[in-house]
Coordinates of C-alpha atoms and ligand atoms in Angstrom, one line a residue:
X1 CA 10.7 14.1 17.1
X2 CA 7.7 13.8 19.1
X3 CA 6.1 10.6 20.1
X4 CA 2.3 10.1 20.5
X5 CA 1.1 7.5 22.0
X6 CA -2.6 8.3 22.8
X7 CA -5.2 10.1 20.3
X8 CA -5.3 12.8 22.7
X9 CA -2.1 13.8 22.3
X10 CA -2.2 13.6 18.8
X11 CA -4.6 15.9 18.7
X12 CA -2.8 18.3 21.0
X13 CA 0.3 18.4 18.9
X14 CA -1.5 18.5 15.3
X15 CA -4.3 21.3 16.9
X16 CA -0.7 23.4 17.8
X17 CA 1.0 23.0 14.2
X18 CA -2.6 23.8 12.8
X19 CA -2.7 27.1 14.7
X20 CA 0.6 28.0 13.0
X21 CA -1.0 26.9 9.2
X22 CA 1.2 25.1 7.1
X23 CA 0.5 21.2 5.9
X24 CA 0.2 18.1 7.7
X25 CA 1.4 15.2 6.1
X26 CA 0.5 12.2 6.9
X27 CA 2.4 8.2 6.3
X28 CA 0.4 4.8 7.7
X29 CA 2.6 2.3 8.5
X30 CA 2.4 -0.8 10.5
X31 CA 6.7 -0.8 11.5
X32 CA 9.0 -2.8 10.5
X33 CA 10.3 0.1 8.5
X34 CA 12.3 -0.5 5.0
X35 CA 13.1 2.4 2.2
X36 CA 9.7 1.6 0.4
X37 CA 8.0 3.4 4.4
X38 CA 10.6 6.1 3.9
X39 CA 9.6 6.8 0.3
X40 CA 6.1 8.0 1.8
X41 CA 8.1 10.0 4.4
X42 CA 10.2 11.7 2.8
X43 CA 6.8 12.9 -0.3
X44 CA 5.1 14.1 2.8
X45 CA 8.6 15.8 4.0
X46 CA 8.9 17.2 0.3
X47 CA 5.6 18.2 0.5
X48 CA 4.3 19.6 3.9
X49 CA 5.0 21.3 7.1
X50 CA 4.7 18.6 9.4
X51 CA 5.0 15.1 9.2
X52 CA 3.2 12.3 11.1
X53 CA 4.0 8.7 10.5
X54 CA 2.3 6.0 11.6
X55 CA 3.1 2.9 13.6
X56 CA 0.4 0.6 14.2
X57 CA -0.5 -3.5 13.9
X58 CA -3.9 -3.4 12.9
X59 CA -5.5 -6.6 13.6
X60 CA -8.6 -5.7 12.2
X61 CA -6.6 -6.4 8.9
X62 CA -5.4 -9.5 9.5
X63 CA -7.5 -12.9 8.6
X64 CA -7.5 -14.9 11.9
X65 CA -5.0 -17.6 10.0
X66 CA -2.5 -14.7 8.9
X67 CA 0.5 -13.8 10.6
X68 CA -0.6 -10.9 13.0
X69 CA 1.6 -12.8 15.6
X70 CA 4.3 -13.0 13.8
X71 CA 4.7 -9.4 12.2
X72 CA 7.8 -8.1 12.6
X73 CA 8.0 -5.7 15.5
X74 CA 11.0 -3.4 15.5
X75 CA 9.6 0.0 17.2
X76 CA 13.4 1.3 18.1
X77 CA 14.9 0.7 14.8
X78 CA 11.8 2.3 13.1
X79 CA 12.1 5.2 15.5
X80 CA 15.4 6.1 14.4
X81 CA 14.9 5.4 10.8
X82 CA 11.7 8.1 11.1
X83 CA 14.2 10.8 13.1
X84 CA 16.7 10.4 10.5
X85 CA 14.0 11.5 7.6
X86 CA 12.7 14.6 9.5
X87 CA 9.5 13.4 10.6
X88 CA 8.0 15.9 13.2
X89 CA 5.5 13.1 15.0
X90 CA 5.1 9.2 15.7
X91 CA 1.7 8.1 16.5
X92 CA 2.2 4.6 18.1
X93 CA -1.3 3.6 19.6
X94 CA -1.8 0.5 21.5
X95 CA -4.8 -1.8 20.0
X96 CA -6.5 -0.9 22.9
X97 CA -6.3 3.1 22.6
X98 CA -7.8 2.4 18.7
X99 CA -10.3 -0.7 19.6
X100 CA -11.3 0.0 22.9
X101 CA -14.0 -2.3 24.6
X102 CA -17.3 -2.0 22.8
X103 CA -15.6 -0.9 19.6
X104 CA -18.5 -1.8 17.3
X105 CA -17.5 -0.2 14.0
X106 CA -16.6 -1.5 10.7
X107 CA -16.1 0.7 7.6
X108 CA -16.6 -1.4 4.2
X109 CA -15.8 0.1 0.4
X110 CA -17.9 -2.0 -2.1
X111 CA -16.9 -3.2 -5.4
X112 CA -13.4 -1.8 -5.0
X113 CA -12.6 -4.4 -2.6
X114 CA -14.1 -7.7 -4.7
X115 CA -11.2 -8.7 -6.6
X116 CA -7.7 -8.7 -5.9
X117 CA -6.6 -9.5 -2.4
X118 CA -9.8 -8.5 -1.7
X119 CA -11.0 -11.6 -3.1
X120 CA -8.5 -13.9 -0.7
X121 CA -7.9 -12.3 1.8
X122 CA -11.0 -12.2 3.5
X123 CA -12.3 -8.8 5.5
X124 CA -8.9 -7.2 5.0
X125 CA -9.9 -4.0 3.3
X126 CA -12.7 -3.8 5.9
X127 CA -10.0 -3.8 8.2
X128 CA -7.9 -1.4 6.2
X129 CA -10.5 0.9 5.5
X130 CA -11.8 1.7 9.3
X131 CA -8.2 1.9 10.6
X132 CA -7.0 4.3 7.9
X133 CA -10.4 6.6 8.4
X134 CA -9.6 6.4 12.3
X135 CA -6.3 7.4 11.0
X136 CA -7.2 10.3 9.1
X137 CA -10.2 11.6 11.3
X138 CA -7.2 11.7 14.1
X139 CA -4.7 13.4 12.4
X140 CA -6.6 15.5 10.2
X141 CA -4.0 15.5 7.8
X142 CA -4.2 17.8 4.3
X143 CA -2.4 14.8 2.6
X144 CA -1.9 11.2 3.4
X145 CA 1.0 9.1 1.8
X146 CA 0.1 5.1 0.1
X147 CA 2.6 3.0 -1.7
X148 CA 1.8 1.7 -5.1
X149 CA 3.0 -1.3 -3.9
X150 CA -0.7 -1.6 -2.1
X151 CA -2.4 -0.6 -5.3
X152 CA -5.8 -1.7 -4.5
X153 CA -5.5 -0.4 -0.7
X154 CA -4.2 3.1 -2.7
X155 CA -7.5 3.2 -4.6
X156 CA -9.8 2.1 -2.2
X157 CA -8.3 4.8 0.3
X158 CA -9.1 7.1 -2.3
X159 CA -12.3 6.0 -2.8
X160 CA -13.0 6.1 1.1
X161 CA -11.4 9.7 1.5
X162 CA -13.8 10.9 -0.8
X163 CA -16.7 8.7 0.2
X164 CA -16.6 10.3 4.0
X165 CA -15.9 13.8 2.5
X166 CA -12.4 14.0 4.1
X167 CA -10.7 16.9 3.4
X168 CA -7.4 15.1 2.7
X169 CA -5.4 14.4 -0.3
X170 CA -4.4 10.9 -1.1
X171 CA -0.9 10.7 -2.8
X172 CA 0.6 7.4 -4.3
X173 CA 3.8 7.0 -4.1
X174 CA 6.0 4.7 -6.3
X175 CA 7.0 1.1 -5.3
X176 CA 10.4 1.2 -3.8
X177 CA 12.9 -2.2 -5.3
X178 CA 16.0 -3.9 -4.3
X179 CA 18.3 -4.0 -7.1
X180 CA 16.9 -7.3 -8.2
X181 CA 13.5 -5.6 -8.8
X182 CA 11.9 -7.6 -5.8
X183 CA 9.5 -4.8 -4.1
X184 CA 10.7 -4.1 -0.6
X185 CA 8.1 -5.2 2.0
X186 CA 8.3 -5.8 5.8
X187 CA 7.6 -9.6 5.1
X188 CA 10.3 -10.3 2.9
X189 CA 12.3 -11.7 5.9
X190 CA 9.9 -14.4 6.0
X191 CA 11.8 -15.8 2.7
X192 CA 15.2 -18.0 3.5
X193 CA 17.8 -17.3 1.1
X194 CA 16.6 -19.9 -1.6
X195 CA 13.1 -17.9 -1.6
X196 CA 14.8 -14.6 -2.0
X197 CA 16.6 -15.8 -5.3
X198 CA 13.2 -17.2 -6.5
X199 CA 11.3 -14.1 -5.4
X200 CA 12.6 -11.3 -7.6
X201 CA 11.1 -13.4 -10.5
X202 CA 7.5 -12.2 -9.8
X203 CA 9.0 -8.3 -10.3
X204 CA 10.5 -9.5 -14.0
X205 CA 7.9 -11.6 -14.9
X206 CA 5.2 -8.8 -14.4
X207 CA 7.5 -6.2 -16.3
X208 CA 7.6 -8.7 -19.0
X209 CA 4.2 -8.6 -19.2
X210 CA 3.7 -5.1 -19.3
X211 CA 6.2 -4.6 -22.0
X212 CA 4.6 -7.3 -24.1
X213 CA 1.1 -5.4 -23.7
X214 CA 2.6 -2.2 -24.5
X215 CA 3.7 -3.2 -27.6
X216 CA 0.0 -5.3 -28.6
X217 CA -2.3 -4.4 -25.6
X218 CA -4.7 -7.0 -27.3
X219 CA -2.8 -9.9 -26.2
X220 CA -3.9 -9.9 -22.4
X221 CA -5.5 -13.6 -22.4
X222 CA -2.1 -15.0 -24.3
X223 CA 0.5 -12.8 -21.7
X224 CA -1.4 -13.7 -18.6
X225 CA -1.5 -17.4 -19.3
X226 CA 2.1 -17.1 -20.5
X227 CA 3.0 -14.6 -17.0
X228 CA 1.1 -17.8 -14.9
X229 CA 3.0 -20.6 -16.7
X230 CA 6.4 -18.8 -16.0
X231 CA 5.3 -17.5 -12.6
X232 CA 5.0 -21.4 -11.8
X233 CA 7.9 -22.5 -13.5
X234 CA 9.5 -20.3 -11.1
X235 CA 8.3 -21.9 -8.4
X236 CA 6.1 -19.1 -6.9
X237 CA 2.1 -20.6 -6.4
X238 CA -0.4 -17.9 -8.1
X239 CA -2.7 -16.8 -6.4
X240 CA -4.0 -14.1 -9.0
X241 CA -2.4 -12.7 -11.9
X242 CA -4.3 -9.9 -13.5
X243 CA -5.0 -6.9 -15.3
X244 CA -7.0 -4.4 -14.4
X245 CA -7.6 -0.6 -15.2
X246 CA -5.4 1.8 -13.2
X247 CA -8.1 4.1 -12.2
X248 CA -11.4 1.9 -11.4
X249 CA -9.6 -1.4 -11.1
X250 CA -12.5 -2.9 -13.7
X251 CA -10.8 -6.3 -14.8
X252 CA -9.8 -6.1 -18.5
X253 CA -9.2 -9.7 -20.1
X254 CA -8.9 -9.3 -23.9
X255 CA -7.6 -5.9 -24.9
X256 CA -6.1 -2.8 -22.7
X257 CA -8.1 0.7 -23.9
X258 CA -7.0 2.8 -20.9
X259 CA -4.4 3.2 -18.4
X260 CA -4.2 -0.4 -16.9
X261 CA -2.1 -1.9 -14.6
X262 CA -0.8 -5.6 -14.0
X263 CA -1.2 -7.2 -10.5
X264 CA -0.3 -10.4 -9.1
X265 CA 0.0 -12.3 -5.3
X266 CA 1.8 -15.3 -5.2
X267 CA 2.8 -17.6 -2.3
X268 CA 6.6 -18.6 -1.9
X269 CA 6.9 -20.7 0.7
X270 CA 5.1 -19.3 3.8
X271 CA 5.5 -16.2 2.2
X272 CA 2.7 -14.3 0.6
X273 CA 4.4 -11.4 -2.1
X274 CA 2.3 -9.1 -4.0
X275 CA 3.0 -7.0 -6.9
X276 CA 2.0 -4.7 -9.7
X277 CA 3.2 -2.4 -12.3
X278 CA 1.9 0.2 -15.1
X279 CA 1.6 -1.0 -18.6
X280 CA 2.3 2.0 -21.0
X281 CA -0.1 2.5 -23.8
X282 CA -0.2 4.8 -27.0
X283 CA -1.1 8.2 -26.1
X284 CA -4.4 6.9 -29.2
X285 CA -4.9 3.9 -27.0
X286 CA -5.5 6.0 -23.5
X287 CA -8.3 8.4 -24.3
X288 CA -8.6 11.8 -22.2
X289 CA -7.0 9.5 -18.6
X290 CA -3.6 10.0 -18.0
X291 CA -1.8 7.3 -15.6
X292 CA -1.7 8.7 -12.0
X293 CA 2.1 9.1 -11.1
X294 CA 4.0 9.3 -8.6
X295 CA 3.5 12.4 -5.9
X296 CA 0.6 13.5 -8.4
X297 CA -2.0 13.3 -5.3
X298 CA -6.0 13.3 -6.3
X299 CA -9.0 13.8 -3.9
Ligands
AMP301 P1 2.7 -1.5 5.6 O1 3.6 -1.1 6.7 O2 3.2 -2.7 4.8 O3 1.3 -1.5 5.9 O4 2.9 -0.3 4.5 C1 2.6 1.0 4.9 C2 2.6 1.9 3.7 O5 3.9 1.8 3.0 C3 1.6 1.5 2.6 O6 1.0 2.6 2.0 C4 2.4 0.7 1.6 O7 1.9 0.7 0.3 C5 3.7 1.4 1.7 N1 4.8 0.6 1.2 C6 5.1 -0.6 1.6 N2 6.1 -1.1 0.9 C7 6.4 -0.2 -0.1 C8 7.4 -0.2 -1.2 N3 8.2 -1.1 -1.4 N4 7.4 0.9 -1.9 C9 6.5 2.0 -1.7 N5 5.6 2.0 -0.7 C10 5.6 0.9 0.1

């Protein structure tokens, strides 16, 4: 396994493997590596040639009073875990090989990034957006690798890739759970062990609501307020708990007509959780869309 530590030699390793053809895969990550990172790892492995993961802290992402200082750093553990699962390349770049001095840059998707996290979590997907195209400009891979865990990053990704005209495909890949349904996530060991028992409630409550609006997907008002009420009761403070269409992320609040999905962010503690998860729909209900599923990449 290769490690790359500038752009330059990035470039030197993916211009070799390009002479050769074959696919370049591609997995952002920002460390701190759990099963959920290896999921994307191991699509791109199933997928392509050669696989490049990712390790970088952006800070360009990260509201001034969030925790870029306290983000779990583990580059030798995630180095191994990476070797293990066959990828061919790490690209660690310092901040200052991605920002250098004068950086002046910012890339911004509209609309997509109004609601959601986007709406508390201010600048993040500006943040998100520029690192991931500086990502994808530098690697030039034919596919790059998103959890469905990071829905809303997933579609504006998408959105962005074909925005700029990069010739890369964007693949989601299915949220990776502990047994108790909580979705893994690189600040779960922010929680103390009280928090961890609470925390798995957010994955149940959410399937709760999605099996209650697959069965009358007119009842959206009556299962959100019911989802909040027991979100609460939980102990977990909502931050959002929404639905919204799977594809354009439109909000829907009285009756599900398309492929949908329910999304929440909640805050346990010091600990900020996010989730989401499909709501099935009659075949009658879902017009000509079909959900996109996992490893089922598009533009
Ligand atoms: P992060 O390191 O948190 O920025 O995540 C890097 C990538 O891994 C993103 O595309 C995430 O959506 C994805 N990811 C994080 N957690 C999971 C999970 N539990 N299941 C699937 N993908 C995940």
């Amino acid at each position: 396994m290769e490690i790359a530590r500038t752009v330059a030699d990035l470039r030197m390793h993916v211009a070799g493997w390009r002479k050769g053809g074959g696919e370049i895969g591609l997995a952002p990550t920002m460390g701190a590596l759990h099963r959920g990172h290896m999921a994307l790892v191991t699509a791109a492995r199933a997928e392509c040639d050669r696989v490049v993961a990712s390790i970088f802290v952006n800070p360009k992402q990260f509201a001034p009073t969030e925790d870029l200082g306290s983000y779990p750093r583990r580059e030798a553990a995630d180095l191994e875990m990476l070797r293990s699962a066959g990828t061919d390349l790490v690209f660690i770049p310092a901040v200052g090989e991605m920002y250098p001095t004068g950086f002046a840059t910012l890339i911004r998707v509209s609309g997509l990034t109004d609601g959601l996290c986007g709406a508390h979590r201010v600048g993040h997907f500006d943040g998100v957006a520029t690192v991931v195209a500086k990502l994808l400009i530098q690697a030039q891979p034919d596919a790059a690798y998103f959890g469905e865990k990071d829905y809303q990053q997933l579609i504006v990704v998408r959105r962005l890739a074909r925005d700029l005209d990069l010739p890369v495909r964007i693949v989601g890949v299915e949220t990776v759970r502990d047994e108790d349904g909580l979705a893994l996530s690189s600040r779960n060991i922010y929680l103390s062990a009280k928090e961890r028992r609470i925390a798995p409630s957010l994955a149940r409550i959410l399937q709760s609501i999605a099996g209650a609006l697959a069965r009358q997907p007119a009842a959206v008002a009556r299962e959100l307020a019911r989802g909040t009420a027991l979100l609460e009761r939980a102990g977990l403070k909502v931050e959002y708990l929404e639905v919204r269409d799977a594809e354009t992320l439109a909000p829907v609040s009285a009756e599900i007509t398309a492929p949908s999905r329910v999304f929440a962010a909640a805050q346990l503690g010091r600990t900020r959780l996010i989730d989401n998860m499909p709501i099935s729909i009659p075949r009658s209900a879902g017009g000509e869309r079909s959900e996109p599923t996992h490893g089922v990449g598009s533009g």
